Short mmCIF file of C-alpha atoms and ligand atoms in Angstrom, two decimals:
data_model
loop_
_atom_site.label_atom_id
_atom_site.label_comp_id
_atom_site.label_asym_id
_atom_site.label_seq_id
_atom_site.Cartn_x
_atom_site.Cartn_y
_atom_site.Cartn_z
CA MET P 1 28.66 73.39 208.57
CA ASN P 2 31.88 74.45 206.84
CA GLU P 3 32.41 77.24 209.33
CA MET P 4 32.81 74.61 212.05
CA THR P 5 35.77 73.02 210.31
CA THR P 6 37.55 76.36 209.95
CA ILE P 7 37.35 77.30 213.63
CA ASP P 8 40.73 77.47 215.34
CA ARG P 9 40.34 75.25 218.39
CA THR P 10 43.75 75.95 219.89
CA GLN P 11 43.36 76.48 223.62
CA ARG P 12 44.21 80.01 224.87
CA GLU P 13 46.96 80.67 227.41
CA TYR P 14 45.92 80.28 231.06
CA SER P 15 46.05 83.27 233.42
CA GLN P 16 48.91 83.43 235.91
CA ALA P 17 46.46 82.78 238.76
CA ALA P 18 45.27 79.57 237.07
CA LYS P 19 48.88 78.48 236.40
CA ASP P 20 49.75 79.08 240.05
CA PHE P 21 46.74 77.07 241.16
CA LEU P 22 47.64 74.17 238.86
CA ALA P 23 51.19 74.16 240.22
CA ARG P 24 50.01 73.52 243.78
CA LYS P 25 50.97 70.25 245.43
CA PRO P 26 48.12 67.71 245.22
CA GLN P 27 46.60 67.55 248.70
CA LEU P 28 43.36 66.90 250.56
CA PHE P 29 41.39 69.38 252.65
CA ILE P 30 40.74 67.85 256.06
CA ASN P 31 40.11 69.77 259.30
CA ASN P 32 40.66 73.06 257.44
CA GLU P 33 44.20 72.03 256.57
CA TRP P 34 45.86 70.91 253.37
CA VAL P 35 47.23 67.45 254.08
CA ASP P 36 49.18 64.83 252.13
CA SER P 37 47.59 61.58 251.11
CA SER P 38 48.66 58.44 252.98
CA HIS P 39 49.94 56.80 249.80
CA GLY P 40 50.88 59.64 247.47
CA GLN P 41 48.91 58.33 244.50
CA THR P 42 47.55 60.88 242.07
CA ILE P 43 45.18 61.27 239.13
CA ASP P 44 46.11 63.39 236.10
CA VAL P 45 44.09 66.52 235.41
CA GLU P 46 43.39 67.02 231.72
CA ASP P 47 42.28 70.01 229.69
CA PRO P 48 39.58 68.54 227.41
CA SER P 49 40.10 71.37 224.92
CA ASN P 50 43.39 69.76 223.86
CA GLY P 51 43.71 66.55 225.89
CA LYS P 52 46.89 67.77 227.62
CA VAL P 53 47.76 66.80 231.18
CA ILE P 54 47.94 70.04 233.16
CA GLY P 55 48.26 68.91 236.75
CA GLN P 56 47.51 66.25 239.33
CA ILE P 57 45.05 65.68 242.15
CA VAL P 58 45.22 63.18 244.99
CA ASP P 59 43.63 59.79 244.46
CA ALA P 60 42.47 59.39 248.07
CA SER P 61 43.17 56.09 249.82
CA ASP P 62 40.87 54.34 252.27
CA LYS P 63 42.98 55.81 255.06
CA ASP P 64 42.49 59.30 253.65
CA VAL P 65 38.72 58.81 253.50
CA ASP P 66 38.73 57.49 257.08
CA ARG P 67 40.69 60.52 258.20
CA ALA P 68 38.24 62.92 256.56
CA VAL P 69 35.21 61.10 257.98
CA ALA P 70 36.81 61.11 261.45
CA ALA P 71 37.28 64.89 261.16
CA ALA P 72 33.64 65.39 260.13
CA ARG P 73 32.47 63.02 262.88
CA ALA P 74 34.41 64.86 265.58
CA ALA P 75 33.16 68.23 264.33
CA PHE P 76 29.59 67.00 264.44
CA ASP P 77 29.80 65.19 267.77
CA ASP P 78 31.36 68.05 269.71
CA ASN P 79 28.74 70.48 268.38
CA ARG P 80 31.29 73.04 267.23
CA TRP P 81 29.09 73.94 264.27
CA TYR P 82 25.46 73.16 265.15
CA GLY P 83 26.09 74.59 268.60
CA LEU P 84 26.90 78.05 267.19
CA ALA P 85 24.22 80.71 267.12
CA PRO P 86 22.23 80.14 263.90
CA MET P 87 22.90 83.78 263.01
CA GLU P 88 26.62 83.03 263.08
CA ARG P 89 26.22 79.92 260.89
CA GLU P 90 24.16 81.94 258.45
CA ARG P 91 26.76 84.68 258.37
CA ILE P 92 29.60 82.22 257.70
CA ILE P 93 27.73 80.58 254.81
CA LEU P 94 26.99 84.02 253.35
CA ARG P 95 30.69 84.78 253.62
CA ILE P 96 31.49 81.69 251.52
CA ALA P 97 29.06 83.04 248.90
CA ASP P 98 30.76 86.44 248.95
CA LEU P 99 34.18 84.83 248.53
CA VAL P 100 32.95 82.72 245.60
CA GLU P 101 31.68 85.94 244.04
CA GLN P 102 35.01 87.70 244.62
CA ASN P 103 36.87 84.77 243.03
CA ALA P 104 34.40 84.30 240.18
CA ASP P 105 36.88 84.97 237.40
CA LEU P 106 39.45 82.41 238.55
CA LEU P 107 36.75 79.85 239.40
CA ALA P 108 35.16 80.23 235.95
CA GLU P 109 38.55 79.87 234.27
CA LEU P 110 39.43 76.76 236.29
CA GLU P 111 36.02 75.28 235.46
CA ALA P 112 36.63 75.95 231.76
CA ILE P 113 40.11 74.44 231.87
CA ASP P 114 39.01 71.36 233.81
CA ASN P 115 35.55 70.60 232.42
CA GLY P 116 35.79 72.11 228.93
CA LYS P 117 32.78 74.39 229.25
CA PRO P 118 33.21 77.92 227.88
CA LYS P 119 34.48 80.29 230.56
CA GLY P 120 31.71 82.72 229.61
CA MET P 121 29.07 80.05 230.30
CA ALA P 122 30.63 79.28 233.68
CA MET P 123 30.49 83.02 234.47
CA VAL P 124 26.77 83.30 233.73
CA ALA P 125 25.54 79.87 234.83
CA ASP P 126 27.81 77.87 237.15
CA ILE P 127 29.22 80.58 239.39
CA PRO P 128 25.97 82.55 239.98
CA GLY P 129 24.21 79.20 240.50
CA ALA P 130 26.72 78.19 243.16
CA ILE P 131 26.34 81.54 244.91
CA SER P 132 22.54 81.37 244.89
CA HIS P 133 22.55 77.96 246.61
CA LEU P 134 24.80 79.27 249.37
CA ARG P 135 22.79 82.44 249.89
CA PHE P 136 19.39 80.78 249.82
CA MET P 137 20.34 77.94 252.16
CA ALA P 138 22.23 80.26 254.54
CA GLY P 139 18.87 81.80 255.46
CA TRP P 140 17.47 78.46 256.62
CA ALA P 141 20.21 78.10 259.23
CA GLY P 142 18.20 80.38 261.49
CA LYS P 143 14.75 79.21 260.51
CA THR P 144 14.58 75.55 261.44
CA GLY P 145 12.41 74.40 264.32
CA GLY P 146 9.46 72.13 264.91
CA GLN P 147 5.79 72.02 265.83
CA THR P 148 3.76 71.67 268.98
CA LEU P 149 1.15 68.95 268.41
CA HIS P 150 -1.97 67.96 270.31
CA PRO P 151 -2.77 64.27 270.94
CA TYR P 152 -5.67 62.56 269.17
CA THR P 153 -6.29 59.47 271.36
CA ARG P 154 -5.59 61.06 274.77
CA PRO P 155 -7.35 63.86 276.58
CA THR P 156 -6.24 67.28 275.46
CA GLY P 157 -3.70 68.65 277.86
CA SER P 158 -2.58 65.23 279.14
CA ILE P 159 0.44 65.11 276.91
CA PHE P 160 2.91 67.67 275.67
CA GLY P 161 4.05 66.60 272.24
CA TYR P 162 6.41 68.43 269.93
CA THR P 163 8.71 67.83 267.03
CA SER P 164 12.20 69.13 266.57
CA LYS P 165 14.25 69.21 263.39
CA GLU P 166 17.82 68.10 263.98
CA PRO P 167 20.78 67.70 261.65
CA VAL P 168 21.18 64.16 260.29
CA GLY P 169 24.88 64.10 261.17
CA VAL P 170 27.91 63.35 259.01
CA CYS P 171 27.28 63.48 255.28
CA ALA P 172 29.16 61.90 252.39
CA GLN P 173 28.50 63.96 249.30
CA ILE P 174 29.55 62.74 245.87
CA VAL P 175 29.15 64.89 242.79
CA PRO P 176 29.69 64.54 239.03
CA TRP P 177 31.77 66.47 236.52
CA ASN P 178 29.17 68.44 234.57
CA PHE P 179 28.74 71.44 236.92
CA PRO P 180 31.55 70.85 239.43
CA LEU P 181 31.49 73.97 241.62
CA LEU P 182 27.73 74.40 241.36
CA MET P 183 27.14 70.78 242.38
CA ALA P 184 29.57 71.11 245.31
CA CYS P 185 27.79 74.23 246.60
CA LEU P 186 24.37 72.70 245.94
CA LYS P 187 25.39 69.84 248.24
CA ILE P 188 27.39 71.67 250.91
CA ALA P 189 24.98 74.60 251.41
CA PRO P 190 21.90 72.70 252.70
CA ALA P 191 24.06 70.27 254.69
CA ILE P 192 25.81 72.95 256.70
CA ALA P 193 22.72 75.16 256.89
CA ALA P 194 20.98 72.23 258.61
CA GLY P 195 23.93 71.86 261.00
CA CYS P 196 25.50 68.74 259.47
CA THR P 197 29.18 68.22 258.77
CA THR P 198 30.39 66.77 255.50
CA VAL P 199 33.00 65.03 253.41
CA LEU P 200 32.56 65.96 249.76
CA LYS P 201 34.21 64.27 246.81
CA PRO P 202 34.14 65.99 243.43
CA ALA P 203 34.40 63.88 240.29
CA GLU P 204 37.91 62.67 239.47
CA GLN P 205 37.71 64.46 236.09
CA THR P 206 36.88 67.88 237.57
CA SER P 207 38.14 68.61 241.06
CA LEU P 208 39.90 71.95 240.60
CA THR P 209 37.15 74.43 241.51
CA THR P 210 36.10 72.39 244.53
CA LEU P 211 39.69 72.47 245.78
CA LYS P 212 39.68 76.24 245.33
CA LEU P 213 36.36 76.34 247.19
CA ALA P 214 38.08 74.63 250.13
CA ASP P 215 40.41 77.66 250.46
CA LEU P 216 37.36 79.91 250.55
CA ILE P 217 35.57 77.74 253.11
CA ALA P 218 38.52 78.07 255.48
CA GLU P 219 38.78 81.80 254.78
CA ALA P 220 35.09 82.27 255.53
CA GLY P 221 35.59 80.96 259.06
CA VAL P 222 33.86 77.58 258.84
CA PRO P 223 35.19 75.66 261.88
CA ALA P 224 37.72 72.89 261.20
CA GLY P 225 36.23 69.53 260.21
CA VAL P 226 32.82 70.86 259.19
CA VAL P 227 33.56 70.66 255.46
CA ASN P 228 36.24 68.27 254.22
CA ILE P 229 37.14 67.89 250.55
CA ILE P 230 38.76 64.74 249.28
CA THR P 231 39.58 63.94 245.68
CA GLY P 232 39.80 60.49 244.17
CA ASN P 233 38.20 57.74 242.17
CA GLY P 234 34.59 56.71 242.63
CA HIS P 235 35.00 52.96 242.90
CA THR P 236 37.65 53.39 245.64
CA ALA P 237 37.32 56.66 247.58
CA GLY P 238 33.62 57.13 246.73
CA ASP P 239 32.85 53.54 247.66
CA ARG P 240 34.65 53.90 250.99
CA MET P 241 32.60 57.02 251.78
CA VAL P 242 29.34 55.26 250.99
CA LYS P 243 30.12 52.22 253.14
CA HIS P 244 31.69 54.09 256.04
CA PRO P 245 29.94 53.26 259.34
CA ASP P 246 30.46 56.78 260.70
CA VAL P 247 28.59 58.40 257.82
CA ASP P 248 24.88 59.08 258.43
CA LYS P 249 23.77 60.38 255.06
CA ILE P 250 24.73 60.06 251.41
CA ALA P 251 23.92 62.69 248.84
CA PHE P 252 24.85 61.69 245.31
CA THR P 253 24.46 63.23 241.90
CA GLY P 254 25.55 61.16 238.93
CA SER P 255 24.56 58.29 236.70
CA THR P 256 21.60 56.02 237.41
CA GLU P 257 23.96 53.05 237.17
CA ILE P 258 26.19 54.27 240.03
CA GLY P 259 23.18 55.62 241.95
CA LYS P 260 21.75 52.11 242.14
CA ILE P 261 25.06 50.72 243.44
CA ILE P 262 25.30 53.48 246.05
CA ASN P 263 21.72 52.95 247.18
CA LYS P 264 22.41 49.23 247.72
CA ASN P 265 25.69 49.89 249.54
CA ALA P 266 24.07 52.43 251.86
CA THR P 267 21.38 49.98 252.95
CA ASP P 268 23.47 47.92 255.39
CA THR P 269 23.89 50.85 257.74
CA MET P 270 20.52 52.38 256.80
CA LYS P 271 22.08 55.66 255.77
CA ARG P 272 19.77 58.40 254.62
CA VAL P 273 20.13 58.66 250.85
CA THR P 274 19.25 61.27 248.27
CA LEU P 275 20.04 60.52 244.65
CA GLU P 276 19.87 62.83 241.68
CA LEU P 277 20.41 60.64 238.65
CA GLY P 278 20.10 60.46 234.89
CA GLY P 279 17.40 61.45 232.48
CA LYS P 280 16.20 61.28 228.90
CA SER P 281 13.95 64.28 229.07
CA PRO P 282 11.22 64.72 226.47
CA VAL P 283 10.50 68.10 224.92
CA VAL P 284 7.08 68.52 223.33
CA VAL P 285 6.51 71.25 220.74
CA MET P 286 2.83 71.90 220.02
CA PRO P 287 1.60 73.08 216.59
CA ASP P 288 0.60 76.59 217.74
CA VAL P 289 4.11 77.82 218.59
CA ASN P 290 6.06 80.60 216.94
CA VAL P 291 8.77 78.34 215.56
CA GLU P 292 11.31 81.13 215.10
CA GLU P 293 11.18 81.89 218.80
CA VAL P 294 10.89 78.33 220.05
CA ALA P 295 13.50 76.48 217.96
CA PRO P 296 16.50 78.27 219.54
CA GLY P 297 15.06 77.50 222.98
CA VAL P 298 14.73 73.82 222.13
CA ALA P 299 18.29 73.81 220.74
CA SER P 300 19.62 75.43 223.88
CA GLY P 301 17.77 72.79 225.95
CA ILE P 302 20.01 70.10 224.44
CA PHE P 303 23.23 71.86 223.42
CA PHE P 304 23.88 73.91 226.59
CA ASN P 305 26.91 72.45 228.40
CA SER P 306 27.47 70.17 225.38
CA GLY P 307 24.35 68.25 226.40
CA GLN P 308 26.16 67.06 229.53
CA VAL P 309 23.17 67.98 231.65
CA CYS P 310 20.96 65.52 233.52
CA VAL P 311 17.86 67.46 232.40
CA ALA P 312 18.98 67.92 228.77
CA GLY P 313 16.00 67.95 226.41
CA SER P 314 17.30 64.96 224.49
CA ARG P 315 14.04 63.57 223.05
CA LEU P 316 12.22 66.06 220.88
CA TYR P 317 8.55 65.44 219.99
CA ALA P 318 7.41 68.09 217.52
CA HIS P 319 3.86 68.13 216.18
CA ARG P 320 3.67 66.91 212.58
CA ASP P 321 2.57 70.40 211.38
CA VAL P 322 5.73 72.09 212.67
CA PHE P 323 8.25 69.21 212.71
CA ASP P 324 10.25 70.26 209.63
CA ASP P 325 10.24 73.93 210.59
CA VAL P 326 11.42 73.20 214.14
CA LEU P 327 14.31 71.11 212.83
CA GLU P 328 15.21 73.80 210.33
CA GLY P 329 15.09 76.45 213.05
CA MET P 330 17.31 74.34 215.30
CA SER P 331 19.76 73.77 212.44
CA LYS P 332 20.15 77.53 212.07
CA THR P 333 21.76 77.58 215.55
CA ALA P 334 24.63 75.29 214.41
CA SER P 335 27.21 78.06 214.17
CA PHE P 336 26.17 79.52 217.56
CA TRP P 337 26.76 76.14 219.19
CA ALA P 338 29.83 75.22 217.11
CA PRO P 339 32.29 73.80 219.64
CA ARG P 340 35.31 75.91 220.49
CA ALA P 341 38.17 75.75 222.99
CA SER P 342 36.88 76.57 226.46
CA LEU P 343 38.85 79.81 226.85
CA ASP P 344 37.80 81.11 223.41
CA PRO P 345 35.63 84.13 224.25
CA GLU P 346 33.45 83.45 221.19
CA GLY P 347 32.43 80.00 222.45
CA HIS P 348 29.02 78.83 223.62
CA MET P 349 29.84 75.14 223.59
CA GLY P 350 33.15 73.48 224.43
CA PRO P 351 34.51 69.96 224.09
CA LEU P 352 33.10 67.05 226.07
CA VAL P 353 34.73 66.45 229.43
CA SER P 354 36.94 63.48 228.51
CA LYS P 355 38.00 61.11 225.78
CA GLU P 356 35.87 58.43 227.39
CA GLN P 357 32.79 60.64 227.18
CA HIS P 358 33.65 61.71 223.64
CA ASP P 359 33.99 58.10 222.48
CA ARG P 360 30.78 57.14 224.26
CA VAL P 361 28.79 59.90 222.58
CA MET P 362 30.29 59.21 219.15
CA GLY P 363 29.50 55.52 219.72
CA TYR P 364 25.83 56.39 220.24
CA ILE P 365 25.77 58.55 217.10
CA GLU P 366 27.28 55.69 215.09
CA ALA P 367 24.80 53.20 216.61
CA GLY P 368 21.95 55.54 215.70
CA LYS P 369 23.15 55.76 212.10
CA ARG P 370 23.55 51.98 211.89
CA ASP P 371 20.00 51.56 213.22
CA GLY P 372 18.70 53.78 210.41
CA ALA P 373 18.59 57.26 211.93
CA SER P 374 19.31 60.14 209.57
CA VAL P 375 21.61 63.00 210.54
CA VAL P 376 19.83 66.36 210.20
CA MET P 377 22.73 68.31 211.70
CA GLY P 378 26.23 67.52 213.00
CA GLY P 379 26.94 63.87 213.68
CA ASP P 380 30.70 64.32 213.51
CA ALA P 381 33.69 65.05 215.69
CA PRO P 382 35.25 68.29 214.40
CA THR P 383 38.99 68.50 213.95
CA SER P 384 41.08 69.98 216.73
CA ASP P 385 44.39 69.94 218.48
CA GLY P 386 43.63 66.76 220.50
CA GLY P 387 40.40 68.03 222.12
CA TYR P 388 37.23 66.03 222.72
CA TYR P 389 34.79 67.87 220.48
CA VAL P 390 31.47 66.61 219.16
CA SER P 391 29.31 68.73 216.85
CA PRO P 392 25.79 69.59 217.98
CA THR P 393 23.76 66.78 216.48
CA ILE P 394 20.13 66.22 215.48
CA LEU P 395 19.00 62.72 214.53
CA ALA P 396 15.65 62.06 212.83
CA ASP P 397 13.96 58.94 211.43
CA VAL P 398 14.39 57.25 214.78
CA ASN P 399 12.10 54.80 216.54
CA PRO P 400 11.49 54.05 220.23
CA GLN P 401 13.54 50.84 220.13
CA MET P 402 16.83 52.52 219.19
CA SER P 403 19.49 52.98 221.86
CA VAL P 404 19.77 56.68 220.92
CA VAL P 405 16.11 57.09 221.91
CA ARG P 406 16.13 54.90 225.02
CA GLU P 407 19.48 55.60 226.71
CA GLU P 408 21.00 58.69 228.24
CA ILE P 409 23.75 59.86 225.86
CA PHE P 410 24.95 62.83 227.96
CA GLY P 411 26.17 64.69 224.92
CA PRO P 412 24.94 67.23 222.35
CA VAL P 413 22.63 64.78 220.62
CA VAL P 414 18.85 65.12 220.25
CA VAL P 415 16.52 62.57 218.66
CA ALA P 416 13.51 64.08 216.89
CA GLN P 417 10.12 62.41 216.42
CA ARG P 418 6.72 63.54 215.11
CA PHE P 419 3.40 63.30 216.95
CA ASP P 420 -0.26 63.98 216.18
CA ASP P 421 -2.15 64.33 219.46
CA LEU P 422 -1.71 64.94 223.18
CA ASP P 423 -2.46 61.45 224.47
CA GLU P 424 -0.11 59.90 221.96
CA VAL P 425 2.76 62.23 222.82
CA ALA P 426 2.24 61.81 226.57
CA LYS P 427 2.48 58.05 226.12
CA SER P 428 5.65 58.30 224.04
CA ALA P 429 7.20 60.85 226.40
CA ASN P 430 6.57 58.56 229.38
CA ASP P 431 7.93 55.47 227.60
CA THR P 432 11.24 55.54 229.52
CA CYS P 433 12.71 54.31 232.80
CA PHE P 434 13.71 57.93 233.55
CA GLY P 435 11.54 60.69 234.99
CA LEU P 436 13.74 63.66 235.69
CA ALA P 437 12.32 66.47 233.59
CA ALA P 438 10.17 67.37 230.60
CA GLY P 439 9.52 70.45 228.50
CA ILE P 440 6.38 71.73 226.79
CA TRP P 441 6.33 74.55 224.27
CA THR P 442 2.88 75.97 223.49
CA ARG P 443 0.75 79.10 223.80
CA ASP P 444 -2.31 76.94 224.51
CA VAL P 445 -2.69 77.18 228.29
CA ALA P 446 -5.15 74.29 228.54
CA ALA P 447 -2.89 71.97 226.52
CA MET P 448 0.06 73.00 228.67
CA HIS P 449 -1.69 72.06 231.92
CA LYS P 450 -3.22 68.86 230.54
CA LEU P 451 0.14 67.64 229.34
CA ALA P 452 2.00 68.79 232.48
CA ALA P 453 -0.38 66.59 234.49
CA LYS P 454 0.25 63.56 232.28
CA LEU P 455 4.05 63.70 232.17
CA LYS P 456 5.86 61.53 234.70
CA ALA P 457 8.72 63.85 235.56
CA GLY P 458 10.05 65.58 238.66
CA THR P 459 10.16 68.92 236.85
CA VAL P 460 8.02 70.06 233.92
CA TRP P 461 9.05 73.24 232.13
CA GLY P 462 6.64 75.31 230.08
CA ASN P 463 8.08 77.53 227.34
CA CYS P 464 11.57 77.23 228.76
CA HIS P 465 14.03 74.46 229.54
CA ALA P 466 16.54 73.72 232.31
CA MET P 467 15.41 76.76 234.27
CA ILE P 468 16.61 75.82 237.73
CA ASP P 469 16.05 77.96 240.80
CA VAL P 470 17.27 77.03 244.26
CA ALA P 471 13.89 77.94 245.79
CA LEU P 472 12.13 75.28 243.73
CA PRO P 473 12.45 71.57 244.58
CA PHE P 474 14.34 69.42 242.11
CA GLY P 475 14.52 65.63 241.74
CA GLY P 476 13.42 62.66 239.74
CA PHE P 477 10.52 60.30 239.31
CA LYS P 478 11.22 56.64 238.52
CA GLU P 479 14.91 55.74 237.99
CA SER P 480 15.95 59.38 237.92
CA GLY P 481 16.39 59.62 241.65
CA LEU P 482 15.30 59.54 245.26
CA GLY P 483 14.23 62.56 247.27
CA ARG P 484 14.37 66.23 246.41
CA GLU P 485 17.04 68.88 246.57
CA GLN P 486 16.61 72.68 246.71
CA GLY P 487 13.95 74.71 248.48
CA LEU P 488 12.77 73.62 251.90
CA HIS P 489 12.68 70.03 250.61
CA GLY P 490 16.42 70.29 250.05
CA LEU P 491 17.05 71.37 253.62
CA ASP P 492 14.74 68.68 254.96
CA ALA P 493 16.89 65.99 253.35
CA TYR P 494 19.59 66.93 255.89
CA GLN P 495 17.32 66.82 258.93
CA GLU P 496 15.80 64.17 261.14
CA THR P 497 12.44 64.79 262.76
CA LYS P 498 12.49 64.01 266.48
CA THR P 499 9.15 63.63 268.27
CA VAL P 500 9.10 64.33 272.01
CA ILE P 501 6.10 63.11 274.03
CA ILE P 502 5.86 64.09 277.68
CA GLN P 503 3.08 62.84 279.91
CA LEU P 504 1.85 65.68 282.08
P1 ADP E 1 29.35 59.92 235.19
O1 ADP E 1 28.79 58.75 234.45
O2 ADP E 1 28.64 61.19 234.95
O3 ADP E 1 30.86 59.99 235.20
P2 ADP E 1 29.25 58.65 237.70
O4 ADP E 1 27.93 58.29 238.25
O5 ADP E 1 30.14 57.59 237.17
O6 ADP E 1 28.94 59.76 236.65
O7 ADP E 1 30.11 59.49 238.73
C1 ADP E 1 29.59 60.52 239.52
C2 ADP E 1 30.38 60.55 240.82
O8 ADP E 1 30.25 59.29 241.46
C3 ADP E 1 31.88 60.79 240.66
O9 ADP E 1 32.31 61.63 241.72
C4 ADP E 1 32.46 59.40 240.81
O10 ADP E 1 33.78 59.41 241.30
C5 ADP E 1 31.52 58.78 241.83
N1 ADP E 1 31.44 57.31 241.81
C6 ADP E 1 31.61 56.48 240.76
N2 ADP E 1 31.47 55.19 241.14
C7 ADP E 1 31.20 55.20 242.47
C8 ADP E 1 30.95 54.18 243.45
N3 ADP E 1 30.93 52.89 243.13
N4 ADP E 1 30.71 54.57 244.72
C9 ADP E 1 30.71 55.87 245.06
N5 ADP E 1 30.95 56.87 244.19
C10 ADP E 1 31.19 56.56 242.91
#
């Protein structure tokens, strides 16, 4: 653990391209133009690696939101996007993907500066992830349609019935700060592939890469008003988006707490809603595993992105026979995951996104200790030049009543418990209001399938964790969400089904 305290966490100098981007005037992207806010209020942008203010973004007013929604409404209603040949829409979305790829280095640096994640991680995870969503969804633009259906209660041939898939309309898309560009592309790609128009708001903590994406969207030839990017606070700008009468659909990724508020607020106008919310995902390690291979995988399942991942494997259940060895194996990864400044090329884990998040996570660790948990690894906030670092942390001697076991911490903190048999661990794993994801590590194929069937989670991983692929649907059971994103399910969330019945 000593090596962590000797790491130099001074942030590296930004590239000239990043400095130029940060020096831009804070503006909003509406109708493919950079426009001033109606009231000129801004939010500071901070580098979480040292807590320094490095720029400003607009804190959008109600008027700004209204202006963006009006632009999206007009672009939808006059058919300037959905009315194009699907081949052309596909080609434009593919062009956005190409431009993201060409700008990968700057985007990864901005993500590192803004969110705190290591630039190298952004290069291998966030940016390729964003590109894959755009490319996969682009292909659906030309492959939507409907079915011809025969009647059941009328004579065959007396009715011509068919369905048609149509875009839902104007979307309000609100995303969190943990994978900013990836989340923006994950939202925008299916919306515009389906023919919708959108207003997207990144999180107030991490708007930089989405603002850069706006440049690329215009450059790719997306018609004006189809994608509008506004920055601002959730309880003001986000709230206005959710309640706006001209918005047809809300897509939100964020906390369960805010997801519930949004779902209620969307009800009055019966907006279509998809929610991707929090989790407290269990990871089950069976006694047959090769611990040396599995322990680093389990560690990566919680420490990747500083544990600021909705699917983070934050509740470890290791079989009694391997419990100590798994914890020892995970502890050996401490120096790999030792937090470093986000532009340090040696880094695999950066600081947390903000002071608020740092204090929240440290508060949970302290609460865990007070409740009787023992610290197997980490548990501290390493010294730095004002950054928001938390050491990768393993807590043992916990029980299901503790807040560290029950609540989503959204930090690099895993709670470890022992189990003896499958039924017992399935019960413990399901003892949560969340149901986003779960992991199982075993070579026993029968045990894998039996447990996968018992776990109440939208995604179950076997011998891996947090493996996300745009072709595979993603979403939560229970309080972890509503609806599914990705794959054909993800496109469907942006479509209405129209049934046409013609008497012949
Ligand atoms: P986190 O806890 O990860 O910060 P939140 O759920 O608070 O996540 O925020 C995720 C996104 O939701 C952010 O873009 C934020 O601005 C937005 N948001 C927060 N509160 C509201 C709200 N009341 N209505 C709409 N959007 C909101």
